[in-house]
Amino acid sequence: MASSRPGPPEASAPSSRLEEILDDKLRIQELPESDHEYEDLSPQEEAHMAYLESVKIPIVDDFKTESTEIQDETLEVVLPFLEGNPNDFPLNEHGIPHLQKEKHVKFLKKALGDYPAPFAMMDASRPWIVYWSLQGLSALGYDISEYRERVIHTFSLAQYPAGGYGGNYGHLPHLAATYAAVLSIIMVSTPSTPSTYDSINRKNLWHFLGQLKQPDGGFNMTTGGEEDIRGAYCGLVVISLLNLPLELPDDAPARKHGLTSFTDRLGEWIGKCQAFDGGISAAPGNEAHGAYAFCGLGALAILGAPKHTLHTYLDMGALVHWLSARQCAPEGGYNGRTNKLVDGCYSHWVGGCWAIVEAAAAAAAPSPASLWNRDALARYILSAAQFAKGGLVDKPGKRPDAYHTCYNLAGLSAAQHRYLHDGDAVAEQGLDAPFGWTPNGSFAGSRVWADADEVGLVHPVFVIPFGAVRESRRYFAGKNSF
Amino acid sequence: MPRSDDATYYHDDPAWGDVTPLAQDDGGLHPLASIAYTDEYSEAMGYLRAVMAANEYSDRVLALTEHIISMNPAHYTVWLYRAKALRETGADLAREIAWLNPTALQHLKNYQIWHHRQTIVDVLGSPAGEADFIATMLEQDSKNYHVWSYRQWLVQRFDLFASDDELRWTEAMIDGDVRNNSAWNHRWFLVVGGQGGRLESRRLVERELEYAKYAIRKAPQNQSPWNYIKGVVRAAGLPFSTLTDFALEFADMRRPDDIYSSHALDLLADIYADNEGSKEEAKKALHLLASRFDPIRAHYWNYRKALLEVPETTA
């Protein structure tokens, strides 16, 4: 999913900023290695440097390749942000920048506004921009109800007459656009405004999804489009949240191959996406990748309780090993693949996997305090992924966008909160499992964020606020057919 | 993006005189994230909506879709409609590939172009020329996910699993950067994926073990070949202890100052965990990882330690 993000075309030119930062760093390195260099360091900076020293991997290979070259360059860009405070943000009691909530709110509100002509490249991704912005604003505690009418209007134009949503009026329906549209609508709706929920043509959407279900169990992204694990996740999210019938429509092509339900062969298909190294890939045989891992786990967490489905369809030991290896040292943020670079968007794609994995792992071992390093991730997000003027980024030197802002904040939320999945509280039928999650308090271990830096709860599977999940559930649970 | 002075318009083009464009009507409220399209883009989209509504598939539709793609290559609707128009008009698909090549090079991270290419090459029925094109793409970005996924599709579609060329090319990619995990994944796809996920030939198992060991000796802290070698052992149905001597080359726990790979310690922890009598050794390896050689993952290593206490059946 990472690659579907629309970068602002050309305009971004992060390279010039990157060079600026690199130059600064080089100048620092030109100073002689002597004690007085350290006299200028504040006690806080010294503490940060000692911390970074304590979490790095002490083994470095002499043999250099392209991968190590760009990793070294990246580290040079990132480290000054972890050691000091080049953006001059106000610091919290741990000497870490406060979350710049007001600036990020301003950035996301602007992201919902108008775009000049060169952004035509994002035409097909407009539903994503709306979803990322609304979800980011919600995580920041901003009341998004002021956008209700315009959200409904925006998606009424992008709803395809025969079902599903596209990027805009006249676009063909696409599962990614449909996922983003449905989540956006649900976020601004309440049962007291039923017309907002009812703006979604559920029956036609069900037929559209029927066209996407494949004989091998997976989903295409659009009619005649690619089959990958985004389809499995986006499809199940929509079916589950809108309480659509699990039965395939009569005109679904997969029926000719003996399938009768949207869930037929799906768990097995997701299992085939687990790569030899334990990670999860876009489709069977492809390379393991963080964003696809989240899609796979999200889909399995809708098919049933994680403590059952993850163990049934995946090699859990290999999965946890691979997920754990995605945390970069000493950066603390995540990368998406083995030997790739840290990127703030994986704060969610990988960081968001842990709630689901921990719910499954708890069944196998004495419940661990935490399987992953929440503190290190929060450090990366607060220190290195906040853009000076608002919005969050991939890494220092890159421009902010709604995508990185949304998923850095979701990752920060994942680090700050704990969740429980009660598989017994929900009937193990239909796709009820994702409604069994409850918040289980703030993470109480070692932490670098202040109370003021906390962001809101994010539902571990649907990646929208809990309240929106609860209310839409209440509304759609009563709709047994169309 | 073409400037307005060399823009293409349709309203005064006699070839389009019979079509009434379907303009976009945003209705009363101002939509969110709306884009101030150029007149050129707006008009072209109006004509596209009109031909789509009429199910027209023709040469002029191909020209129109090419025009819109030049302005917005991430527009899946246009790609899908173009694919259908190519089919319906019986267009020259070799020409389509020739047109696609520079477009793909300009837009490395685009899903649509790759899916479109796959559709075309599938109908063409031959992978000829594709390897060269892929090589050009990987020169720009040697780990491009779409390119590697497309390569895997080619191998599957044209049954290239046993192809010597394919294996040699993959080795050259690993030679170029032994840390290119995409290339390691492709080797796995060829060698093990081609065997349905099982490695039964002793000769293949030996060859793959030697290959991975050679790569690890070049750079012992590179995780890709460690994951690969563990995968080979698993796919061959062998115990991890097959690799004990090899792992000890890089991590002799009696001499913690001479440890050259955290991944060797990780593997030793797996090896020792397999045997009731060596669980203390496994704990020692995990302790070294948590406290010294990979501390950012201390919670994970401690979790592995806790799992050692759990009876086999539930772990």
XYZ file of C-alpha atoms in Angstrom, chain A residues 1-5 10 51 54-68 70 111-126 129-130 134 147 149-151 153-154 157 160 165-174 177 222-228 230 275-278 280-289 292 311 315-318 320-322 324-332 337-340 354 361 363-366 368-374 376 443, chain B residues 1 22-38 41 45 48-49 52 69-78 80-81 107 109-112 115 118-119 138-146 148-150 152-153 156 174-186 188-189 216 218-232 234 250 259-263 265-267 270 291-301 303-304 306-307 309-311 314-315:
240
model
C 0.000 0.000 0.000
C 2.943 2.242 0.647
C 3.574 2.797 -3.012
C 0.062 3.910 -3.770
C 0.684 7.135 -1.935
C 8.102 17.069 -8.658
C 21.042 6.157 24.716
C 23.242 1.729 24.051
C 20.754 0.560 21.400
C 22.975 0.321 18.351
C 24.197 -3.026 17.067
C 27.911 -3.143 17.897
C 28.838 -5.278 14.884
C 29.505 -3.549 11.558
C 30.681 -5.439 8.487
C 33.676 -4.073 6.603
C 32.284 -5.228 3.275
C 30.336 -2.299 1.775
C 27.625 -2.423 -0.887
C 24.990 -0.064 -2.253
C 22.692 -0.994 0.652
C 25.211 -0.034 3.329
C 22.550 4.494 1.503
C -4.544 18.721 3.157
C -8.358 18.505 2.948
C -8.483 21.740 0.989
C -7.835 22.571 -2.647
C -4.880 21.450 -4.736
C -3.351 23.193 -7.754
C -3.288 21.606 -11.205
C -0.004 19.643 -10.929
C -1.724 17.459 -8.323
C -3.855 15.880 -11.056
C -1.566 12.885 -10.467
C -3.473 12.348 -7.217
C -6.874 12.352 -8.869
C -7.408 8.635 -8.300
C -6.153 8.862 -4.700
C -8.462 11.590 -3.426
C -6.225 11.955 1.128
C -9.583 12.445 2.808
C -9.613 12.722 8.868
C -16.584 18.005 7.676
C -21.653 17.216 4.932
C -18.656 17.709 2.687
C -17.411 14.149 3.228
C -20.984 15.054 -0.732
C -17.435 14.250 -1.872
C -19.780 12.109 -6.434
C -19.955 4.364 -8.891
C -16.110 4.032 -5.037
C -13.563 5.555 -7.399
C -11.279 8.556 -7.082
C -13.789 11.010 -8.450
C -16.891 11.352 -10.601
C -16.751 8.953 -13.550
C -13.851 6.852 -12.237
C -14.273 3.086 -12.170
C -14.714 1.590 -8.688
C -11.562 0.405 -6.908
C -10.766 3.937 -2.951
C -10.702 -3.749 -9.211
C -12.413 -5.588 -12.041
C -9.588 -6.634 -14.342
C -7.041 -5.327 -11.836
C -4.272 -6.917 -9.792
C -4.858 -9.487 -7.056
C -2.923 -8.737 -3.890
C -4.538 -5.208 0.029
C 7.372 -15.529 2.751
C 10.233 -17.895 3.625
C 11.601 -15.380 6.124
C 8.331 -15.115 8.040
C 4.030 -11.299 4.538
C 4.084 -10.252 0.897
C 1.670 -8.695 -1.593
C 0.938 -12.031 -3.254
C 2.338 -15.579 -3.014
C 6.035 -15.623 -3.974
C 6.691 -11.893 -3.594
C 9.061 -10.334 -1.064
C 7.910 -9.810 2.528
C 6.911 -6.191 3.144
C 1.423 -6.035 3.255
C -1.862 -19.721 14.542
C 4.046 -19.663 11.188
C 3.859 -17.356 14.217
C 7.451 -17.786 15.350
C 8.809 -16.774 11.947
C 7.304 -12.368 15.040
C 10.999 -12.816 14.235
C 10.579 -10.929 10.970
C 10.840 -7.654 15.248
C 13.734 -7.339 12.808
C 12.010 -4.391 11.096
C 12.883 -2.049 13.976
C 15.981 -0.129 12.919
C 18.850 0.330 15.358
C 19.651 2.885 16.543
C 16.971 4.883 14.654
C 14.090 3.192 16.511
C 11.811 -4.871 4.267
C 15.090 -6.526 5.194
C 18.033 -4.203 4.447
C 15.847 -1.225 3.547
C 1.893 -5.674 17.290
C 1.013 -14.474 21.354
C -2.268 -17.434 24.083
C 1.111 -19.161 23.714
C 3.300 -17.758 26.470
C 3.054 -16.004 29.791
C 4.786 -10.530 27.820
C 4.935 -6.905 28.957
C 5.522 -5.970 25.349
C 7.084 -7.737 22.390
C 8.553 -4.623 20.839
C 10.376 -1.425 21.647
C 7.602 1.165 21.922
C 12.362 3.642 20.510
C 1.653 1.710 28.121
C 3.161 17.976 -18.064
C -19.707 14.635 -19.900
C -18.553 17.498 -17.730
C -17.916 17.046 -14.027
C -20.656 18.541 -11.887
C -19.545 19.097 -8.295
C -23.049 20.027 -7.190
C -23.732 22.424 -4.353
C -20.998 21.832 -1.783
C -17.299 22.149 -2.463
C -15.757 18.636 -2.410
C -12.797 17.870 -0.143
C -9.297 17.558 -1.587
C -10.434 18.932 -4.902
C -7.913 19.540 -7.601
C -7.962 22.620 -9.836
C -7.511 20.613 -13.019
C -6.126 22.327 -16.102
C -7.191 17.623 -18.254
C -11.733 13.563 -18.817
C -13.352 9.947 -21.620
C -16.515 9.778 -19.489
C -16.959 5.135 -21.553
C -2.013 8.983 -19.080
C 0.625 11.507 -20.124
C -1.021 13.940 -17.709
C -1.810 11.430 -14.948
C -0.135 8.009 -15.125
C -1.668 6.964 -11.778
C -5.168 6.954 -13.248
C -6.261 3.275 -13.022
C -9.609 3.998 -14.731
C -7.836 5.136 -17.874
C -8.237 -0.319 -17.443
C -10.276 1.245 -20.216
C 7.090 6.558 -12.972
C 6.422 3.484 -8.188
C 3.263 3.145 -10.231
C 1.045 0.066 -9.767
C -0.991 0.555 -12.934
C -0.389 -4.451 -14.188
C 1.394 -7.887 -17.407
C -1.946 -7.893 -19.212
C 16.487 -2.103 -11.697
C 19.431 0.107 -12.590
C 17.256 2.983 -11.327
C 16.070 1.197 -8.212
C 17.481 -2.246 -7.544
C 14.806 -3.104 -4.962
C 11.692 -1.829 -6.780
C 8.853 -3.963 -5.468
C 6.710 -3.783 -8.607
C 10.483 -7.830 -8.789
C 6.832 -8.874 -8.468
C 6.488 -8.555 -12.212
C 8.010 -13.352 -10.489
C 4.893 -13.229 -12.586
C 5.387 -18.243 -13.330
C 23.074 -10.738 -5.441
C 26.699 -10.307 -6.493
C 25.983 -6.660 -7.216
C 24.658 -6.150 -3.682
C 24.682 -9.119 -1.330
C 22.199 -7.211 0.846
C 19.572 -6.906 -1.878
C 16.800 -8.844 -0.161
C 14.574 -8.641 -3.246
C 17.178 -10.653 -5.132
C 17.370 -13.238 -2.337
C 13.605 -13.541 -2.382
C 13.724 -14.111 -6.128
C 14.008 -18.509 -3.175
C 11.086 -18.162 -5.569
C 27.362 -14.865 4.837
C 31.350 -11.937 2.888
C 29.283 -9.944 5.386
C 28.203 -11.904 8.471
C 25.939 -9.143 9.811
C 23.742 -9.228 6.676
C 20.405 -10.795 7.615
C 19.202 -11.732 4.114
C 21.328 -14.890 3.646
C 20.782 -15.905 7.275
C 17.039 -15.895 6.681
C 17.675 -17.754 3.453
C 19.804 -20.489 4.982
C 17.275 -21.062 7.770
C 14.572 -21.306 5.128
C 16.572 -23.870 3.172
C 13.347 -25.855 7.036
C 30.662 -16.372 13.879
C 31.228 -12.358 18.065
C 30.886 -11.364 14.422
C 27.195 -11.734 13.805
C 24.098 -11.199 15.923
C 22.254 -13.399 13.436
C 23.617 -15.911 17.930
C 19.958 -15.822 16.944
C 20.372 -19.066 14.996
C 17.080 -21.696 17.762
C 22.050 -7.203 26.672
C 24.770 -6.545 24.148
C 24.482 -7.511 20.501
C 20.957 -6.448 19.572
C 19.527 -4.521 22.540
C 16.821 -2.595 20.685
C 14.953 -5.903 20.427
C 15.492 -6.860 24.084
C 11.752 -7.427 24.638
C 11.652 -9.872 21.758
C 14.716 -11.821 22.890
C 10.017 -13.244 24.998
C 11.932 -16.014 23.218
C 10.111 -17.049 28.175
C 8.950 -19.398 25.418
C 9.864 -22.413 29.656
C 6.607 -23.288 27.913
C 5.838 -26.937 27.180
C 1.392 -24.878 23.292
C 4.387 -22.865 22.065
